[in-house]
PDB file of C-alpha atoms and ligand atoms in Angstrom:
ATOM      1  CA  MET I   2      72.285 -49.544  -1.013  1.00 92.00           C
ATOM      2  CA  LYS I   3      71.605 -46.287   0.811  1.00 96.00           C
ATOM      3  CA  CYS I   4      69.710 -45.637   4.022  1.00 97.00           C
ATOM      4  CA  ARG I   5      66.119 -44.622   3.258  1.00 96.00           C
ATOM      5  CA  ARG I   6      66.172 -41.959   5.942  1.00 96.00           C
ATOM      6  CA  CYS I   7      69.595 -40.276   5.744  1.00 97.00           C
ATOM      7  CA  ARG I   8      71.129 -41.564   2.457  1.00 96.00           C
ATOM      8  CA  GLU I   9      74.282 -42.833   4.234  1.00 96.00           C
ATOM      9  CA  PRO I  10      75.354 -46.416   3.348  1.00 97.00           C
ATOM     10  CA  ALA I  11      72.811 -48.967   4.623  1.00 97.00           C
ATOM     11  CA  VAL I  12      73.828 -51.815   6.991  1.00 97.00           C
ATOM     12  CA  ILE I  13      70.560 -53.744   6.722  1.00 97.00           C
ATOM     13  CA  GLU I  14      67.988 -54.278   3.998  1.00 96.00           C
ATOM     14  CA  LEU I  15      64.345 -54.857   4.939  1.00 96.00           C
ATOM     15  CA  ARG I  16      62.680 -56.250   1.844  1.00 95.00           C
ATOM     16  CA  ARG I  17      59.252 -56.112   3.481  1.00 93.00           C
ATOM     17  CA  HIS I  18      59.607 -52.323   3.673  1.00 93.00           C
ATOM     18  CA  ASN I  19      61.514 -52.156   0.394  1.00 94.00           C
ATOM     19  CA  ALA I  20      64.184 -50.153   2.252  1.00 95.00           C
ATOM     20  CA  GLY I  21      67.675 -50.175   3.668  1.00 97.00           C
ATOM     21  CA  PHE I  22      68.803 -48.450   6.849  1.00 98.00           C
ATOM     22  CA  CYS I  23      72.089 -47.312   8.392  1.00 98.00           C
ATOM     23  CA  ARG I  24      72.705 -48.278  12.021  1.00 98.00           C
ATOM     24  CA  ASP I  25      71.155 -45.245  13.696  1.00 98.00           C
ATOM     25  CA  CYS I  26      68.174 -45.064  11.383  1.00 98.00           C
ATOM     26  CA  PHE I  27      67.540 -48.794  11.819  1.00 98.00           C
ATOM     27  CA  LEU I  28      67.473 -48.373  15.611  1.00 98.00           C
ATOM     28  CA  HIS I  29      65.137 -45.402  15.144  1.00 98.00           C
ATOM     29  CA  HIS I  30      62.953 -47.515  12.826  1.00 98.00           C
ATOM     30  CA  SER I  31      62.793 -50.341  15.413  1.00 98.00           C
ATOM     31  CA  ARG I  32      61.711 -47.979  18.196  1.00 98.00           C
ATOM     32  CA  GLU I  33      59.139 -46.395  15.895  1.00 98.00           C
ATOM     33  CA  GLN I  34      57.679 -49.807  15.022  1.00 98.00           C
ATOM     34  CA  VAL I  35      57.271 -50.537  18.736  1.00 98.00           C
ATOM     35  CA  ARG I  36      55.774 -47.100  19.361  1.00 98.00           C
ATOM     36  CA  LYS I  37      53.338 -47.622  16.494  1.00 98.00           C
ATOM     37  CA  ALA I  38      52.274 -51.065  17.769  1.00 98.00           C
ATOM     38  CA  ILE I  39      51.729 -49.601  21.250  1.00 98.00           C
ATOM     39  CA  ASP I  40      49.593 -46.751  19.834  1.00 98.00           C
ATOM     40  CA  ASP I  41      47.676 -48.765  17.223  1.00 97.00           C
ATOM     41  CA  PHE I  42      46.638 -51.444  19.690  1.00 98.00           C
ATOM     42  CA  ASP I  43      46.390 -49.238  22.791  1.00 98.00           C
ATOM     43  CA  MET I  44      48.947 -51.406  24.609  1.00 98.00           C
ATOM     44  CA  LEU I  45      50.457 -49.053  27.201  1.00 98.00           C
ATOM     45  CA  HIS I  46      49.645 -45.732  28.788  1.00 96.00           C
ATOM     46  CA  ALA I  47      51.966 -43.166  30.330  1.00 92.00           C
ATOM     47  CA  GLY I  48      52.617 -44.057  33.952  1.00 93.00           C
ATOM     48  CA  ASP I  49      51.856 -47.792  33.510  1.00 97.00           C
ATOM     49  CA  ARG I  50      54.136 -50.088  35.480  1.00 98.00           C
ATOM     50  CA  VAL I  51      55.259 -52.687  32.943  1.00 98.00           C
ATOM     51  CA  LEU I  52      56.656 -56.132  33.707  1.00 98.00           C
ATOM     52  CA  VAL I  53      58.665 -57.486  30.749  1.00 98.00           C
ATOM     53  CA  ALA I  54      58.959 -61.280  30.626  1.00 98.00           C
ATOM     54  CA  VAL I  55      62.627 -61.845  29.754  1.00 98.00           C
ATOM     55  CA  SER I  56      64.260 -65.118  28.753  1.00 97.00           C
ATOM     56  CA  GLY I  57      67.795 -63.951  27.937  1.00 98.00           C
ATOM     57  CA  GLY I  58      66.996 -64.292  24.214  1.00 98.00           C
ATOM     58  CA  LYS I  59      67.207 -61.516  21.604  1.00 98.00           C
ATOM     59  CA  ASP I  60      63.515 -60.646  21.463  1.00 98.00           C
ATOM     60  CA  SER I  61      62.786 -60.115  25.136  1.00 98.00           C
ATOM     61  CA  LEU I  62      66.048 -58.259  25.859  1.00 98.00           C
ATOM     62  CA  ALA I  63      65.546 -56.002  22.825  1.00 98.00           C
ATOM     63  CA  LEU I  64      61.956 -55.346  23.913  1.00 98.00           C
ATOM     64  CA  TRP I  65      63.071 -54.406  27.420  1.00 98.00           C
ATOM     65  CA  ASP I  66      65.752 -52.113  25.950  1.00 98.00           C
ATOM     66  CA  ILE I  67      63.308 -50.371  23.612  1.00 98.00           C
ATOM     67  CA  LEU I  68      60.634 -49.879  26.306  1.00 98.00           C
ATOM     68  CA  LEU I  69      63.236 -48.292  28.593  1.00 98.00           C
ATOM     69  CA  ASP I  70      64.416 -46.061  25.726  1.00 98.00           C
ATOM     70  CA  LEU I  71      60.816 -45.022  25.063  1.00 97.00           C
ATOM     71  CA  GLY I  72      60.593 -43.931  28.702  1.00 97.00           C
ATOM     72  CA  TYR I  73      58.374 -46.670  30.144  1.00 97.00           C
ATOM     73  CA  ALA I  74      58.768 -47.809  33.744  1.00 97.00           C
ATOM     74  CA  ALA I  75      59.695 -51.354  32.739  1.00 98.00           C
ATOM     75  CA  ASP I  76      61.073 -53.995  35.101  1.00 98.00           C
ATOM     76  CA  GLY I  77      62.141 -57.455  33.929  1.00 98.00           C
ATOM     77  CA  LEU I  78      60.827 -60.821  35.091  1.00 98.00           C
ATOM     78  CA  TYR I  79      63.014 -63.895  34.658  1.00 98.00           C
ATOM     79  CA  LEU I  80      61.620 -67.375  35.284  1.00 98.00           C
ATOM     80  CA  GLY I  81      64.132 -70.102  36.143  1.00 98.00           C
ATOM     81  CA  LEU I  82      62.730 -73.183  34.385  1.00 98.00           C
ATOM     82  CA  GLY I  83      65.417 -75.605  35.517  1.00 97.00           C
ATOM     83  CA  ILE I  84      66.353 -76.643  31.961  1.00 97.00           C
ATOM     84  CA  GLY I  85      69.992 -77.445  32.747  1.00 95.00           C
ATOM     85  CA  GLU I  86      72.742 -75.370  31.183  1.00 96.00           C
ATOM     86  CA  TYR I  87      70.274 -73.518  28.966  1.00 97.00           C
ATOM     87  CA  SER I  88      68.575 -72.007  32.026  1.00 97.00           C
ATOM     88  CA  GLU I  89      71.854 -71.147  33.729  1.00 97.00           C
ATOM     89  CA  GLU I  90      73.175 -69.404  30.650  1.00 98.00           C
ATOM     90  CA  SER I  91      69.979 -67.541  29.887  1.00 98.00           C
ATOM     91  CA  ALA I  92      69.877 -66.258  33.497  1.00 98.00           C
ATOM     92  CA  THR I  93      73.450 -64.986  33.147  1.00 98.00           C
ATOM     93  CA  TYR I  94      72.636 -63.007  29.972  1.00 98.00           C
ATOM     94  CA  THR I  95      69.497 -61.586  31.560  1.00 98.00           C
ATOM     95  CA  ARG I  96      71.250 -60.470  34.759  1.00 98.00           C
ATOM     96  CA  ALA I  97      74.117 -58.934  32.777  1.00 98.00           C
ATOM     97  CA  PHE I  98      71.661 -56.920  30.674  1.00 98.00           C
ATOM     98  CA  ALA I  99      69.756 -55.698  33.757  1.00 98.00           C
ATOM     99  CA  ALA I 100      73.013 -54.666  35.435  1.00 98.00           C
ATOM    100  CA  LYS I 101      74.264 -52.870  32.324  1.00 98.00           C
ATOM    101  CA  ARG I 102      71.029 -50.900  31.941  1.00 98.00           C
ATOM    102  CA  GLY I 103      70.610 -50.363  35.691  1.00 98.00           C
ATOM    103  CA  ALA I 104      67.155 -51.916  35.401  1.00 98.00           C
ATOM    104  CA  ARG I 105      65.249 -53.893  38.041  1.00 98.00           C
ATOM    105  CA  LEU I 106      64.996 -57.646  37.500  1.00 98.00           C
ATOM    106  CA  VAL I 107      62.482 -59.815  39.367  1.00 98.00           C
ATOM    107  CA  GLU I 108      63.421 -63.506  39.452  1.00 98.00           C
ATOM    108  CA  VAL I 109      61.273 -66.555  40.159  1.00 98.00           C
ATOM    109  CA  ASP I 110      63.063 -69.897  40.276  1.00 98.00           C
ATOM    110  CA  ILE I 111      60.664 -72.807  39.712  1.00 97.00           C
ATOM    111  CA  PRO I 112      62.964 -75.551  41.121  1.00 97.00           C
ATOM    112  CA  GLY I 113      63.880 -73.380  44.125  1.00 97.00           C
ATOM    113  CA  GLU I 114      60.371 -72.202  44.901  1.00 97.00           C
ATOM    114  CA  TYR I 115      58.152 -75.051  43.732  1.00 96.00           C
ATOM    115  CA  GLY I 116      60.476 -78.038  43.978  1.00 95.00           C
ATOM    116  CA  PHE I 117      60.505 -79.317  40.382  1.00 95.00           C
ATOM    117  CA  ASP I 118      62.116 -78.478  37.056  1.00 96.00           C
ATOM    118  CA  ILE I 119      60.203 -78.280  33.766  1.00 96.00           C
ATOM    119  CA  PRO I 120      61.651 -81.449  32.133  1.00 95.00           C
ATOM    120  CA  THR I 121      60.948 -83.632  35.198  1.00 93.00           C
ATOM    121  CA  GLY I 122      57.626 -81.958  35.931  1.00 92.00           C
ATOM    122  CA  ALA I 123      56.467 -82.543  32.372  1.00 92.00           C
ATOM    123  CA  ARG I 124      57.537 -86.189  32.423  1.00 93.00           C
ATOM    124  CA  VAL I 125      55.894 -86.992  35.739  1.00 91.00           C
ATOM    125  CA  ALA I 126      52.708 -85.145  34.834  1.00 88.00           C
ATOM    126  CA  LYS I 127      52.727 -86.843  31.372  1.00 89.00           C
ATOM    127  CA  ARG I 128      52.621 -83.522  29.547  1.00 88.00           C
ATOM    128  CA  ALA I 129      54.753 -82.289  26.651  1.00 90.00           C
ATOM    129  CA  PRO I 130      57.562 -80.114  28.085  1.00 92.00           C
ATOM    130  CA  CYS I 131      56.354 -76.991  26.254  1.00 92.00           C
ATOM    131  CA  SER I 132      52.832 -77.526  27.543  1.00 92.00           C
ATOM    132  CA  ALA I 133      53.998 -77.790  31.187  1.00 94.00           C
ATOM    133  CA  CYS I 134      56.331 -74.850  30.572  1.00 96.00           C
ATOM    134  CA  GLY I 135      53.676 -72.693  28.888  1.00 95.00           C
ATOM    135  CA  LEU I 136      51.117 -73.170  31.624  1.00 95.00           C
ATOM    136  CA  SER I 137      53.740 -72.476  34.308  1.00 97.00           C
ATOM    137  CA  LYS I 138      54.812 -69.284  32.526  1.00 97.00           C
ATOM    138  CA  ARG I 139      51.242 -68.035  32.138  1.00 96.00           C
ATOM    139  CA  HIS I 140      50.532 -68.689  35.798  1.00 97.00           C
ATOM    140  CA  LEU I 141      53.770 -67.311  37.227  1.00 98.00           C
ATOM    141  CA  PHE I 142      53.912 -64.201  34.992  1.00 98.00           C
ATOM    142  CA  ASN I 143      50.415 -63.312  36.137  1.00 97.00           C
ATOM    143  CA  ARG I 144      51.160 -64.048  39.781  1.00 97.00           C
ATOM    144  CA  ALA I 145      54.371 -61.955  39.731  1.00 98.00           C
ATOM    145  CA  ALA I 146      52.546 -59.059  38.051  1.00 98.00           C
ATOM    146  CA  ILE I 147      49.762 -59.090  40.651  1.00 97.00           C
ATOM    147  CA  ASP I 148      52.179 -59.457  43.569  1.00 97.00           C
ATOM    148  CA  GLY I 149      54.393 -56.619  42.280  1.00 98.00           C
ATOM    149  CA  GLY I 150      51.465 -54.269  41.507  1.00 98.00           C
ATOM    150  CA  TYR I 151      52.205 -54.108  37.745  1.00 98.00           C
ATOM    151  CA  ASP I 152      49.587 -52.840  35.280  1.00 98.00           C
ATOM    152  CA  VAL I 153      50.677 -54.880  32.290  1.00 98.00           C
ATOM    153  CA  ILE I 154      52.854 -57.836  31.254  1.00 98.00           C
ATOM    154  CA  ALA I 155      54.838 -57.387  28.010  1.00 98.00           C
ATOM    155  CA  THR I 156      56.231 -60.379  26.117  1.00 98.00           C
ATOM    156  CA  GLY I 157      58.774 -60.496  23.287  1.00 98.00           C
ATOM    157  CA  HIS I 158      56.669 -62.317  20.664  1.00 98.00           C
ATOM    158  CA  ASN I 159      57.688 -60.934  17.283  1.00 98.00           C
ATOM    159  CA  LEU I 160      55.966 -60.959  13.891  1.00 98.00           C
ATOM    160  CA  ASP I 161      57.507 -64.329  12.945  1.00 98.00           C
ATOM    161  CA  ASP I 162      56.246 -65.907  16.179  1.00 97.00           C
ATOM    162  CA  GLU I 163      52.740 -64.545  15.802  1.00 98.00           C
ATOM    163  CA  ALA I 164      52.486 -65.388  12.091  1.00 98.00           C
ATOM    164  CA  ALA I 165      53.686 -68.965  12.813  1.00 97.00           C
ATOM    165  CA  VAL I 166      51.143 -69.450  15.607  1.00 96.00           C
ATOM    166  CA  LEU I 167      48.401 -68.021  13.380  1.00 97.00           C
ATOM    167  CA  PHE I 168      49.487 -70.339  10.561  1.00 97.00           C
ATOM    168  CA  GLY I 169      49.306 -73.380  12.869  1.00 96.00           C
ATOM    169  CA  ASN I 170      45.928 -72.394  14.271  1.00 95.00           C
ATOM    170  CA  THR I 171      44.559 -71.713  10.799  1.00 96.00           C
ATOM    171  CA  LEU I 172      45.809 -75.028   9.398  1.00 96.00           C
ATOM    172  CA  ARG I 173      43.756 -76.777  12.061  1.00 94.00           C
ATOM    173  CA  TRP I 174      41.041 -74.135  12.421  1.00 94.00           C
ATOM    174  CA  ASN I 175      41.542 -73.989  16.163  1.00 91.00           C
ATOM    175  CA  VAL I 176      38.807 -71.422  16.632  1.00 89.00           C
ATOM    176  CA  ASP I 177      39.242 -70.988  20.371  1.00 85.00           C
ATOM    177  CA  TYR I 178      42.938 -70.171  19.905  1.00 89.00           C
ATOM    178  CA  LEU I 179      42.183 -67.906  16.948  1.00 92.00           C
ATOM    179  CA  SER I 180      39.863 -65.898  19.176  1.00 87.00           C
ATOM    180  CA  ARG I 181      42.670 -65.240  21.636  1.00 88.00           C
ATOM    181  CA  GLN I 182      45.386 -64.493  19.125  1.00 91.00           C
ATOM    182  CA  ARG I 183      45.590 -60.728  19.623  1.00 95.00           C
ATOM    183  CA  PRO I 184      48.534 -58.441  20.342  1.00 97.00           C
ATOM    184  CA  VAL I 185      46.643 -57.287  23.459  1.00 97.00           C
ATOM    185  CA  LEU I 186      44.720 -59.382  25.950  1.00 95.00           C
ATOM    186  CA  PRO I 187      42.843 -56.992  28.198  1.00 95.00           C
ATOM    187  CA  ALA I 188      42.816 -57.368  31.970  1.00 96.00           C
ATOM    188  CA  GLU I 189      39.938 -59.478  33.247  1.00 91.00           C
ATOM    189  CA  ALA I 190      39.016 -60.897  36.627  1.00 86.00           C
ATOM    190  CA  GLY I 191      42.295 -62.063  38.159  1.00 92.00           C
ATOM    191  CA  PHE I 192      44.303 -61.641  34.947  1.00 95.00           C
ATOM    192  CA  VAL I 193      46.691 -58.758  34.314  1.00 98.00           C
ATOM    193  CA  LYS I 194      46.644 -57.134  30.835  1.00 98.00           C
ATOM    194  CA  LYS I 195      49.123 -58.718  28.372  1.00 98.00           C
ATOM    195  CA  VAL I 196      50.741 -57.050  25.377  1.00 98.00           C
ATOM    196  CA  LYS I 197      53.121 -57.983  22.535  1.00 98.00           C
ATOM    197  CA  PRO I 198      54.817 -54.744  21.431  1.00 98.00           C
ATOM    198  CA  LEU I 199      57.188 -56.466  18.928  1.00 98.00           C
ATOM    199  CA  VAL I 200      54.472 -57.638  16.522  1.00 98.00           C
ATOM    200  CA  ARG I 201      55.604 -55.161  13.865  1.00 98.00           C
ATOM    201  CA  LEU I 202      59.232 -56.436  13.919  1.00 98.00           C
ATOM    202  CA  GLY I 203      60.586 -59.716  12.546  1.00 97.00           C
ATOM    203  CA  GLU I 204      63.083 -62.174  13.979  1.00 97.00           C
ATOM    204  CA  ARG I 205      65.925 -60.974  11.772  1.00 97.00           C
ATOM    205  CA  GLU I 206      65.292 -57.372  12.819  1.00 98.00           C
ATOM    206  CA  MET I 207      65.475 -58.315  16.498  1.00 98.00           C
ATOM    207  CA  ALA I 208      68.794 -60.102  16.015  1.00 98.00           C
ATOM    208  CA  ALA I 209      70.124 -57.074  14.104  1.00 98.00           C
ATOM    209  CA  TYR I 210      68.881 -54.743  16.855  1.00 98.00           C
ATOM    210  CA  CYS I 211      70.851 -56.695  19.474  1.00 98.00           C
ATOM    211  CA  VAL I 212      74.002 -56.871  17.364  1.00 98.00           C
ATOM    212  CA  LEU I 213      73.893 -53.152  16.551  1.00 98.00           C
ATOM    213  CA  THR I 214      73.251 -52.093  20.167  1.00 98.00           C
ATOM    214  CA  GLY I 215      75.745 -54.561  21.675  1.00 98.00           C
ATOM    215  CA  ILE I 216      73.148 -56.573  23.614  1.00 98.00           C
ATOM    216  CA  ASP I 217      74.541 -60.035  24.388  1.00 98.00           C
ATOM    217  CA  TYR I 218      71.871 -62.707  24.286  1.00 98.00           C
ATOM    218  CA  ILE I 219      71.618 -66.473  24.382  1.00 98.00           C
ATOM    219  CA  VAL I 220      71.738 -67.667  20.794  1.00 96.00           C
ATOM    220  CA  GLU I 221      70.945 -71.362  21.400  1.00 93.00           C
ATOM    221  CA  GLU I 222      67.290 -72.339  21.283  1.00 89.00           C
ATOM    222  CA  CYS I 223      65.813 -74.059  24.311  1.00 93.00           C
ATOM    223  CA  PRO I 224      66.710 -77.782  23.925  1.00 93.00           C
ATOM    224  CA  MET I 225      63.054 -78.663  24.516  1.00 91.00           C
ATOM    225  CA  ALA I 226      62.057 -76.826  21.318  1.00 86.00           C
ATOM    226  CA  VAL I 227      63.419 -79.655  19.140  1.00 81.00           C
ATOM    227  CA  GLY I 228      60.629 -80.983  16.944  1.00 75.00           C
ATOM    228  CA  ASN I 229      58.384 -78.090  17.906  1.00 82.00           C
ATOM    229  CA  LYS I 230      55.797 -77.620  15.126  1.00 85.00           C
ATOM    230  CA  HIS I 231      56.220 -73.864  15.191  1.00 88.00           C
ATOM    231  CA  LEU I 232      59.754 -74.129  13.859  1.00 90.00           C
ATOM    232  CA  GLY I 233      58.352 -75.897  10.788  1.00 93.00           C
ATOM    233  CA  TYR I 234      55.632 -73.255  10.354  1.00 96.00           C
ATOM    234  CA  LYS I 235      58.265 -70.514  10.566  1.00 96.00           C
ATOM    235  CA  GLU I 236      60.320 -72.201   7.856  1.00 95.00           C
ATOM    236  CA  ALA I 237      57.282 -72.578   5.627  1.00 97.00           C
ATOM    237  CA  LEU I 238      56.408 -68.895   6.045  1.00 98.00           C
ATOM    238  CA  ASN I 239      60.019 -67.879   5.398  1.00 97.00           C
ATOM    239  CA  GLY I 240      59.841 -69.779   2.106  1.00 97.00           C
ATOM    240  CA  ILE I 241      56.732 -67.823   1.127  1.00 98.00           C
ATOM    241  CA  GLU I 242      58.228 -64.516   2.307  1.00 97.00           C
ATOM    242  CA  GLU I 243      61.308 -65.146   0.180  1.00 96.00           C
ATOM    243  CA  HIS I 244      59.212 -65.066  -2.984  1.00 96.00           C
ATOM    244  CA  SER I 245      56.721 -62.526  -1.765  1.00 97.00           C
ATOM    245  CA  PRO I 246      58.188 -60.000   0.702  1.00 96.00           C
ATOM    246  CA  GLY I 247      55.520 -58.682   3.035  1.00 97.00           C
ATOM    247  CA  ALA I 248      53.355 -61.808   2.855  1.00 98.00           C
ATOM    248  CA  LYS I 249      53.952 -62.660   6.514  1.00 97.00           C
ATOM    249  CA  ALA I 250      52.957 -59.226   7.768  1.00 98.00           C
ATOM    250  CA  ALA I 251      49.900 -59.196   5.491  1.00 98.00           C
ATOM    251  CA  PHE I 252      48.822 -62.644   6.724  1.00 98.00           C
ATOM    252  CA  TYR I 253      48.964 -61.522  10.362  1.00 98.00           C
ATOM    253  CA  PHE I 254      47.750 -57.923  10.195  1.00 98.00           C
ATOM    254  CA  GLU I 255      44.960 -58.634   7.691  1.00 98.00           C
ATOM    255  CA  PHE I 256      43.807 -61.402  10.019  1.00 97.00           C
ATOM    256  CA  LEU I 257      43.639 -58.929  12.908  1.00 97.00           C
ATOM    257  CA  ASP I 258      41.870 -56.403  10.741  1.00 96.00           C
ATOM    258  CA  LYS I 259      39.409 -58.543   8.842  1.00 96.00           C
ATOM    259  CA  ALA I 260      38.963 -61.880  10.566  1.00 94.00           C
ATOM    260  CA  ALA I 261      39.942 -61.988  14.252  1.00 94.00           C
ATOM    261  CA  HIS I 262      36.601 -60.588  15.462  1.00 91.00           C
ATOM    262  CA  ARG I 263      34.787 -63.435  13.725  1.00 91.00           C
ATOM    263  CA  PHE I 264      36.285 -65.864  16.222  1.00 89.00           C
ATOM    264  CA  ASP I 265      35.181 -64.047  19.373  1.00 84.00           C
ATOM    265  CA  ALA I 266      33.347 -66.371  21.755  1.00 71.00           C
ATOM    266  CA  ALA I 267      30.040 -64.668  21.011  1.00 63.00           C
ATOM    267  CA  ALA I 268      30.609 -64.804  17.231  1.00 66.00           C
ATOM    268  CA  VAL I 269      31.214 -68.581  17.274  1.00 64.00           C
ATOM    269  CA  GLY I 270      28.282 -69.139  19.623  1.00 68.00           C
ATOM    270  CA  GLU I 271      30.315 -70.225  22.627  1.00 67.00           C
ATOM    271  CA  ALA I 272      29.111 -69.390  26.108  1.00 68.00           C
ATOM    272  CA  GLU I 273      31.549 -67.331  28.213  1.00 70.00           C
ATOM    273  CA  VAL I 274      33.383 -69.682  30.572  1.00 75.00           C
ATOM    274  CA  GLU I 275      32.750 -68.944  34.170  1.00 84.00           C
ATOM    275  CA  LEU I 276      35.874 -68.519  36.276  1.00 87.00           C
ATOM    276  CA  ARG I 277      36.272 -69.391  39.927  1.00 92.00           C
ATOM    277  CA  THR I 278      39.279 -69.179  42.238  1.00 94.00           C
ATOM    278  CA  CYS I 279      41.754 -72.012  42.694  1.00 96.00           C
ATOM    279  CA  SER I 280      41.170 -73.530  46.138  1.00 96.00           C
ATOM    280  CA  SER I 281      44.912 -73.922  46.571  1.00 95.00           C
ATOM    281  CA  CYS I 282      46.462 -70.648  45.297  1.00 95.00           C
ATOM    282  CA  GLY I 283      43.567 -68.284  44.581  1.00 94.00           C
ATOM    283  CA  ALA I 284      44.342 -67.904  40.855  1.00 95.00           C
ATOM    284  CA  PRO I 285      41.432 -67.708  38.397  1.00 92.00           C
ATOM    285  CA  THR I 286      40.536 -71.147  37.014  1.00 94.00           C
ATOM    286  CA  THR I 287      37.649 -73.056  35.455  1.00 91.00           C
ATOM    287  CA  GLY I 288      37.964 -76.014  37.852  1.00 92.00           C
ATOM    288  CA  GLU I 289      38.407 -76.527  41.570  1.00 95.00           C
ATOM    289  CA  VAL I 290      42.225 -76.387  41.410  1.00 96.00           C
ATOM    290  CA  CYS I 291      44.199 -74.476  38.733  1.00 96.00           C
ATOM    291  CA  ALA I 292      46.371 -76.261  36.144  1.00 94.00           C
ATOM    292  CA  PHE I 293      49.587 -74.988  37.730  1.00 96.00           C
ATOM    293  CA  CYS I 294      48.703 -76.266  41.231  1.00 96.00           C
ATOM    294  CA  LYS I 295      47.776 -79.634  39.654  1.00 95.00           C
ATOM    295  CA  LEU I 296      51.167 -79.714  37.924  1.00 94.00           C
ATOM    296  CA  VAL I 297      52.986 -78.872  41.171  1.00 95.00           C
ATOM    297  CA  ALA I 298      51.054 -81.594  43.025  1.00 94.00           C
ATOM    298  CA  ARG I 299      51.903 -84.252  40.427  1.00 92.00           C
ATOM    299  CA  ALA I 300      55.512 -83.165  39.936  1.00 90.00           C
ATOM    300  CA  THR I 301      56.601 -83.014  43.560  1.00 86.00           C
TER     301      THR I 301
HETATM  302  S1  Q46 O   5      61.231 -72.441  27.054  1.00 56.44           S
HETATM  303 FE1  Q46 O   5      59.505 -73.676  27.619  1.00 56.44          FE
HETATM  304 FE2  Q46 O   5      59.923 -72.589  25.262  1.00 56.44          FE
HETATM  305 FE3  Q46 O   5      61.659 -74.389  26.165  1.00 56.44          FE
HETATM  306  S2  Q46 O   5      60.232 -75.739  27.253  1.00 56.44           S
HETATM  307 FE4  Q46 O   5      59.181 -75.146  25.364  1.00 56.44          FE
HETATM  308  S3  Q46 O   5      57.998 -73.408  26.011  1.00 56.44           S
HETATM  309  S4  Q46 O   5      60.797 -74.317  24.089  1.00 56.44           S
HETATM  310  S5  Q46 O   5      59.508 -70.654  24.411  1.00 56.44           S
HETATM  311 ZN1   ZN O   6      46.331 -72.770  41.872  1.00 56.44          ZN
END
């Protein structure tokens, strides 16, 4: 198979695009997909200070790399979750990448700064680990972005991630989640804008990007992900994609185009929730104390 762009031998085939690419043209294609997502969804503007949430995995490191290549002022943010060896290793990969690219890395260590690790915190607070982890990430990403004066938080969710979440939310018709499933969440009172510039690239493309650019990343999944429903949804979608290349992208992008607006709070007749400030940390919340401060109080 030949590269679609330059006719040299291809190193990767992308059935969704019905094309093969050589190394250089594949890297060009990946950057162009990110540029297109940024333009189509109005994610970033020239001069924005971007904080990239990095985990040491392929997606977030590739995203950071591409944003730097595209000329964005992008710093990394690494959250130490205290998940044993997995956290230690992922921190090592993240720091090595930052050093190699000469990029600035902000680090927040949950055990060091808040006195608990995610597995223990989740157990004590009687929450699923990923639920305690997710709420901590949301809170701490936002806090770090505000404290550092960043305009936008970028996360490495790729097309496979977003299609799997959409699949799960559609299976259960979780309308409130469907209303928030966008590649851009605009800034609102107390919340920094959030964007997902990898939505046009799949998991396999991100792994190939890292291999072809020599980015070392942690290959093991987080041990807490075992039994995670999203892994099953991804497998199911991969099965469909196998027989019908492009189905995953159509499912996600046609949703954004034709259906997402139908789930807006106003469209489903929900009143806007009123936000107040957490009496303990000042973060926006619906109650007296925010979910993260409640978790800290129970876990320590
Ligand atoms: S890090 Fe955290 Fe994930 Fe691990 S505990 Fe769950 S949410 S699986 S992306
Ligand atoms: Zn709080």
